[in-house]
Tab-separated table of C-alpha atoms in Angstrom:
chain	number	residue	atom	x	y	z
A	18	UNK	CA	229.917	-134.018	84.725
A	19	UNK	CA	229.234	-134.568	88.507
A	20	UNK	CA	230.360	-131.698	90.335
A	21	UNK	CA	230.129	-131.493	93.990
A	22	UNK	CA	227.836	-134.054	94.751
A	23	UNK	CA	227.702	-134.931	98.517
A	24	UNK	CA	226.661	-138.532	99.259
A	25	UNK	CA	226.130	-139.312	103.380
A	26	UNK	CA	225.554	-143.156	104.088
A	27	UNK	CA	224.833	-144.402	107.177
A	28	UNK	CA	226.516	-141.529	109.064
A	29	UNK	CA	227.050	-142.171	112.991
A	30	UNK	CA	228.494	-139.781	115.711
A	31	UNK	CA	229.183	-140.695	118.959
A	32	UNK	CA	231.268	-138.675	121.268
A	33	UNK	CA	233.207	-140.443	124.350
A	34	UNK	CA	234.227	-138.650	127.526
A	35	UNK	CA	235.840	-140.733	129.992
A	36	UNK	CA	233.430	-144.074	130.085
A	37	UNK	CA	230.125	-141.698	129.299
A	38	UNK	CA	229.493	-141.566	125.428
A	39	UNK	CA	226.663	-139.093	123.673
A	40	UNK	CA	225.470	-140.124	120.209
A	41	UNK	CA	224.891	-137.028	118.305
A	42	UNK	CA	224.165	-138.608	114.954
A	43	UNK	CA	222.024	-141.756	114.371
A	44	UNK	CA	221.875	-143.947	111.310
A	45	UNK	CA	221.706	-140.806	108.875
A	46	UNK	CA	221.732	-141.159	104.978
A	47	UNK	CA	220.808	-138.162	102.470
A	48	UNK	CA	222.333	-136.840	99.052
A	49	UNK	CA	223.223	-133.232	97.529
A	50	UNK	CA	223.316	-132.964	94.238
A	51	UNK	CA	226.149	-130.805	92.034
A	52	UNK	CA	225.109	-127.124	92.534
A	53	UNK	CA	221.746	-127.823	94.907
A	54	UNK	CA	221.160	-125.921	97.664
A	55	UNK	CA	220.203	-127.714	100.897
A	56	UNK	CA	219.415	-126.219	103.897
A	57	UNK	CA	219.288	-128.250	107.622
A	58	UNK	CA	217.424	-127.339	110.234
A	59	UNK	CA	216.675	-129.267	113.720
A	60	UNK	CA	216.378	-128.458	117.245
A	61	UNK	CA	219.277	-127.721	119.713
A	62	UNK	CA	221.977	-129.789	120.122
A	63	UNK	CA	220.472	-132.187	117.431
A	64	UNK	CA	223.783	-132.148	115.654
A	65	UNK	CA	223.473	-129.994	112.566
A	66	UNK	CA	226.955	-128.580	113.555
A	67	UNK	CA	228.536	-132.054	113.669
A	68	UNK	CA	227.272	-132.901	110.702
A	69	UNK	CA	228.738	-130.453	108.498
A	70	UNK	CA	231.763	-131.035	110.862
A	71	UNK	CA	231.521	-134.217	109.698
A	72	UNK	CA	230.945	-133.573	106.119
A	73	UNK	CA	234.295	-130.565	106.205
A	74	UNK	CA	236.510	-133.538	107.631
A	75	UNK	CA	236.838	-131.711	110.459
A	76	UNK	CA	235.639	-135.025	112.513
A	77	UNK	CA	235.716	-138.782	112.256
A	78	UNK	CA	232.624	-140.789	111.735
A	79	UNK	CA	231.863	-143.226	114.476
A	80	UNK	CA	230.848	-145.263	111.259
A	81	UNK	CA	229.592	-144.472	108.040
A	82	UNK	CA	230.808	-142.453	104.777
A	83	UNK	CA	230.593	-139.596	103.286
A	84	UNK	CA	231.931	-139.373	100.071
A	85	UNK	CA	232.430	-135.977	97.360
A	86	UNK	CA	231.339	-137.174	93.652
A	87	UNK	CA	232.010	-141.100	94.949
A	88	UNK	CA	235.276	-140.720	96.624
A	89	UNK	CA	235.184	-141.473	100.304
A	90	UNK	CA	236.496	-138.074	102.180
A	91	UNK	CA	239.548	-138.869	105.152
A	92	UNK	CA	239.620	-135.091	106.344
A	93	UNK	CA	239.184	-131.244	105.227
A	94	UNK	CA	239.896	-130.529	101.700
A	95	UNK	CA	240.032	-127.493	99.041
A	96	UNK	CA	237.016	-129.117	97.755
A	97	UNK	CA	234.896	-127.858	100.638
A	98	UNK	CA	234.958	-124.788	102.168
A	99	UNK	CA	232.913	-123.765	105.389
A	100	UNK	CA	231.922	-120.016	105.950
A	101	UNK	CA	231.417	-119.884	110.211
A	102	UNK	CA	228.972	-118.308	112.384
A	103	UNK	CA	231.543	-115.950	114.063
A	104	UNK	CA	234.092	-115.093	110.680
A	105	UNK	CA	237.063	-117.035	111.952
A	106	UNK	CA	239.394	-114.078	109.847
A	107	UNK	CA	243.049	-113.147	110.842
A	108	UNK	CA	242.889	-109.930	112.737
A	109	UNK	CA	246.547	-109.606	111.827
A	110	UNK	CA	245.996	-109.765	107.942
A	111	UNK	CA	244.187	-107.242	106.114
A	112	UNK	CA	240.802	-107.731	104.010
A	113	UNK	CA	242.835	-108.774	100.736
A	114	UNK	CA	245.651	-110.687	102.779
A	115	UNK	CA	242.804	-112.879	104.036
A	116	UNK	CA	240.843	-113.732	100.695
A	117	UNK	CA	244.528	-114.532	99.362
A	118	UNK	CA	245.218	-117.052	102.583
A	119	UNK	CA	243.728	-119.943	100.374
A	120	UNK	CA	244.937	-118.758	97.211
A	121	UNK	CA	248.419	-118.798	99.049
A	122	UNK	CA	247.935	-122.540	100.659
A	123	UNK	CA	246.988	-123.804	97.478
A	124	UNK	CA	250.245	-122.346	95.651
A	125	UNK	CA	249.365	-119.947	93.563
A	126	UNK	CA	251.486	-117.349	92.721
A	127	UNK	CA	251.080	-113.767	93.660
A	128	UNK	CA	249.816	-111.938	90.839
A	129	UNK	CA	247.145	-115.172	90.303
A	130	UNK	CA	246.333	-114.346	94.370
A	131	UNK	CA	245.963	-111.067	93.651
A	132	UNK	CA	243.987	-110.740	90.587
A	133	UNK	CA	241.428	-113.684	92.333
A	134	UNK	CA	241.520	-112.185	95.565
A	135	UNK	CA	240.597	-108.946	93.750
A	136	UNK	CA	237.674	-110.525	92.208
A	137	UNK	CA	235.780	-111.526	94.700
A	138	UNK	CA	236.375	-108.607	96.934
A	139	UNK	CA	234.809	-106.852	93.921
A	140	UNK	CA	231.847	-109.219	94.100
A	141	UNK	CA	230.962	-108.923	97.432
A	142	UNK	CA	230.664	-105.332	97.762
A	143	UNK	CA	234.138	-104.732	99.292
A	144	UNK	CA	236.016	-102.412	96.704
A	145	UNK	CA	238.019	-99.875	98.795
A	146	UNK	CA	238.065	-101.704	101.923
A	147	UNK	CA	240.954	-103.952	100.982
A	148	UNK	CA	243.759	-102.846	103.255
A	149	UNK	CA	241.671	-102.456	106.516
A	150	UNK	CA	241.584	-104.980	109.145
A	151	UNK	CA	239.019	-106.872	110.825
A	152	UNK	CA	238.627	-104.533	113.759
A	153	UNK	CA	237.920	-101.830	111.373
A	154	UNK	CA	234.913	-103.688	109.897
A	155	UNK	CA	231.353	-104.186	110.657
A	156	UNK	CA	229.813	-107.658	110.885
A	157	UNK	CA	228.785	-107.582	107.540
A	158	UNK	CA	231.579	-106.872	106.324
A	159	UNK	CA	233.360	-109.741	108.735
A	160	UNK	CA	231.284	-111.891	107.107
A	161	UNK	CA	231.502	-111.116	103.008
A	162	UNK	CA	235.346	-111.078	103.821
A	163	UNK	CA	234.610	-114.522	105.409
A	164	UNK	CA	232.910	-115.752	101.980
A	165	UNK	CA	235.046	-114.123	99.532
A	166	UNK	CA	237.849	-115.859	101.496
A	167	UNK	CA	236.069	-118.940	100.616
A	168	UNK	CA	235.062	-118.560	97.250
A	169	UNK	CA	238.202	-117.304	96.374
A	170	UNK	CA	240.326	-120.684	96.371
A	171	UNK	CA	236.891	-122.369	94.337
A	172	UNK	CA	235.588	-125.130	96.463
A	173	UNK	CA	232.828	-127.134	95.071
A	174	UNK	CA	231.240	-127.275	97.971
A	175	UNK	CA	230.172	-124.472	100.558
A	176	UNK	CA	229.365	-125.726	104.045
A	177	UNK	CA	227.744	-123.223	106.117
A	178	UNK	CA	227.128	-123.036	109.028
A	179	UNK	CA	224.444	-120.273	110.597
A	180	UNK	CA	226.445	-117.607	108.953
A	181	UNK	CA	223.851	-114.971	109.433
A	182	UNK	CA	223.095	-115.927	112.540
A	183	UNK	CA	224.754	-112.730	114.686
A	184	UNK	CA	223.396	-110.107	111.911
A	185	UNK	CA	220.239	-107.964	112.613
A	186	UNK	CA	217.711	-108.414	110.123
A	187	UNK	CA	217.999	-106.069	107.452
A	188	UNK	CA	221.535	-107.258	107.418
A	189	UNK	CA	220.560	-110.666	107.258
A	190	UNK	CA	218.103	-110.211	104.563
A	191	UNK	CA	220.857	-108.182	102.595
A	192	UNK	CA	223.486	-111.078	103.009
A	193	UNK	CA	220.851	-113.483	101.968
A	194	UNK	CA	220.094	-112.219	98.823
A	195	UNK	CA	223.627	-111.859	98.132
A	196	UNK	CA	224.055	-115.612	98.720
A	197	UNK	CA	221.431	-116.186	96.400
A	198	UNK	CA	223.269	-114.542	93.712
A	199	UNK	CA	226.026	-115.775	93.979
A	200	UNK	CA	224.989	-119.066	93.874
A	201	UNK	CA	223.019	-118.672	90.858
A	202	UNK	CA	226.008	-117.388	89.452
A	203	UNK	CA	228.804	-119.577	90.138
A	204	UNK	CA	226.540	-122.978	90.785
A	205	UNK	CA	228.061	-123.970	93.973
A	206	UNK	CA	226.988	-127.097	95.970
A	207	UNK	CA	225.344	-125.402	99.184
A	208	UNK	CA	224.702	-127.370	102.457
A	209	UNK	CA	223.664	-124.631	105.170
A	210	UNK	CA	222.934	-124.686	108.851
A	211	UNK	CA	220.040	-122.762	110.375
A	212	UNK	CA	217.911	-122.205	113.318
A	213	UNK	CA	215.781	-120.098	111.335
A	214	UNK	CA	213.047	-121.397	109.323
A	215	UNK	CA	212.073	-118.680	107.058
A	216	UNK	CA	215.299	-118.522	106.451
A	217	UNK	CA	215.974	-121.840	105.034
A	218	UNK	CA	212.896	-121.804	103.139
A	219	UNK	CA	214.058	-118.397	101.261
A	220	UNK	CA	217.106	-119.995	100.596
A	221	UNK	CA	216.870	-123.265	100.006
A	222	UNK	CA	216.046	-125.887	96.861
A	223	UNK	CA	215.138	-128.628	99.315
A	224	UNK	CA	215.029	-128.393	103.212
A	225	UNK	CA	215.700	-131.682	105.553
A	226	UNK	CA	214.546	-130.997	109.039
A	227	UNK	CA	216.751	-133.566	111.930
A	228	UNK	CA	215.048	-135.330	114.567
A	229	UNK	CA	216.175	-134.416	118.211
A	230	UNK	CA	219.366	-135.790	119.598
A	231	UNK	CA	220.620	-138.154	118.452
A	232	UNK	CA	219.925	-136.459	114.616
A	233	UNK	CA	218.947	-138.152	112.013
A	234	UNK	CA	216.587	-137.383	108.981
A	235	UNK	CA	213.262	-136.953	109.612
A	236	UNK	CA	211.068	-135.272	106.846
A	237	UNK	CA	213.028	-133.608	103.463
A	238	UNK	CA	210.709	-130.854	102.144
A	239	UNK	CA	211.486	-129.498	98.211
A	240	UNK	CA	211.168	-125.647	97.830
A	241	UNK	CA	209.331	-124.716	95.125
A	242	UNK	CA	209.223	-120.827	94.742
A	243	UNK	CA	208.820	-118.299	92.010
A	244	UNK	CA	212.837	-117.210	92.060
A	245	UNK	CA	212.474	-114.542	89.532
A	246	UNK	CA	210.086	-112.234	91.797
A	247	UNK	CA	211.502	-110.146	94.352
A	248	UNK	CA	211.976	-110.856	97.842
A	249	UNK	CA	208.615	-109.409	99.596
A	250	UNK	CA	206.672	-111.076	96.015
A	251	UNK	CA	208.017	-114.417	97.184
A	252	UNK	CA	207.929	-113.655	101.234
A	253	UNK	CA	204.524	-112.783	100.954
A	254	UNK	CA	203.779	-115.884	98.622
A	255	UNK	CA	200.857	-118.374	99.572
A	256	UNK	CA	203.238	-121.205	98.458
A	257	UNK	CA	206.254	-119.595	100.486
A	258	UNK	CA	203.333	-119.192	103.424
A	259	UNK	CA	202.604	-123.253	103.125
A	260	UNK	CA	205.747	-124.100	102.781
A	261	UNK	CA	207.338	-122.828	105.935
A	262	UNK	CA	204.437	-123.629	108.200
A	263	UNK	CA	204.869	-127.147	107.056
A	264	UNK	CA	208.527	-126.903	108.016
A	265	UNK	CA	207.820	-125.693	111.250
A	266	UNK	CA	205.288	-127.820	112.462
A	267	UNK	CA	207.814	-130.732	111.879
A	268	UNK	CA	210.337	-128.690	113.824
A	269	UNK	CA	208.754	-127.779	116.336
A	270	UNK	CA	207.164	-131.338	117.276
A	271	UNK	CA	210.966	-132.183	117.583
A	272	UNK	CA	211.184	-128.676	119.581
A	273	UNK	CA	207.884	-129.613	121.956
A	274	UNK	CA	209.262	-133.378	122.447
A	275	UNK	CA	212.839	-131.508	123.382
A	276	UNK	CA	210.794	-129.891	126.614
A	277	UNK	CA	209.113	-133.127	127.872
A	278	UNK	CA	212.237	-134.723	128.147
């Protein structure tokens, strides 16, 4: 059975101000598969944020589709969920209170919300921390409460967006291997936004890099690393090596052409 497939067809953007208009996204068609992980990267202001903006329902297309296993998407849904950059949790509710909020939007009752809610705090580390608040938290913390949040009401798709991006780097690294096991254990559909390329390439099954504004696709680059060795075995990897200098030099011509404009 499909599950979470993401299909974007002739995607256009264009945002209007008064009688000035800025096309952030040009003509752009990819696929995710059920339970892939794809990871975009593209220079600033290229529109990798509008485009999973685009994909949550958050915002119209200009013109275009994007469609969830076939059927056309009109706005946000419980079928996607997006993990942000900067938490976006309710400082008034505590750690459990704010894994239940989907639970509770989607009707469930309370011991369901609780026993769910309970589960994922459990599987993100969090045991013990459940009746603390936001303020009382590190950004770690912020963050696994952001996903278990997420997780917790069972989207089929996860839609993030530079989630790791305000971490330091043993952090980072910590939070990225927790993704990955996750993933491998619940089989989500992953589309995640990035500025970092080593990142991406550690992460990701395949990697599409965006032209500069307006974005579109320019080069789509399948990861193929050893998954099953540790971290520095696969950091240190010759193919891991290849791999993410070939993502960067297509970057960063998109980067260079960014400064002679």
């Amino acid at each position: 059975m499909i599950n979470g497939r993401v299909t974007v067809s002739d995607l256009n953007k264009v945002y209007r101000s008064g009688e000035e208009e800025t096309k952030a996204i040009d003509d752009l068609s990819f696929e995710v598969e059920g339970g892939e992980f794809l990871t975009v990267v593209g220079p600033s202001g290229c529109g990798k944020s509008t485009l999973l903006y685009l994909i949550a329902g958050f915002l119209d297309p200009t013109s275009g589709t994007i469609a969830v296993d076939g059927d056309p998407i009109s706005g946000p849904g419980t079928d996607r969920g997006v993990v942000f950059q900067d938490y976006a949790l309710f400082p008034w509710r505590t750690v459990e209170d704010n894994v239940m909020y989907g639970l509770e939007e989607n009707g469930a009752d309370e011991d369901e919300r609780r026993e769910t809610a309970q589960r994922f705090i459990d599987m993100m580390g969090l045991s013990g921390h459940e009746e603390k608040y936001p303020k009382e938290l590190s950004g770690g913390m912020k963050q696994r409460v952001a996903l278990a949040r997420t997780l917790a009401y069972d989207p089929k798709i996860l839609l993030m967006d530079e989630p790791f991006g305000a971490l330091d780097q043993p952090l980072r690294e910590s939070l990225q291997d927790h993704l990955l096991d996750i993933w491998r254990d619940i089989g989500k559909t992953v589309v995640f936004i990035t500025h970092d390329v080593e990142e991406a390439v550690y992460l990701s099954e395949r990697v599409m890099v965006m032209t500069n504004q307006p974005g579109t696709r320019k080069s789509v680059y399948d990861i193929d690393l050893d998954r099953t060795r540790s971290r520095e075995e696969v950091i240190t990897s010759d193919a891991f090596a290849e791999t993410k200098n070939e993502v960067w030099k297509s970057l960063h011509e998109e980067t260079q052409q960014d400064t002679r404009l």
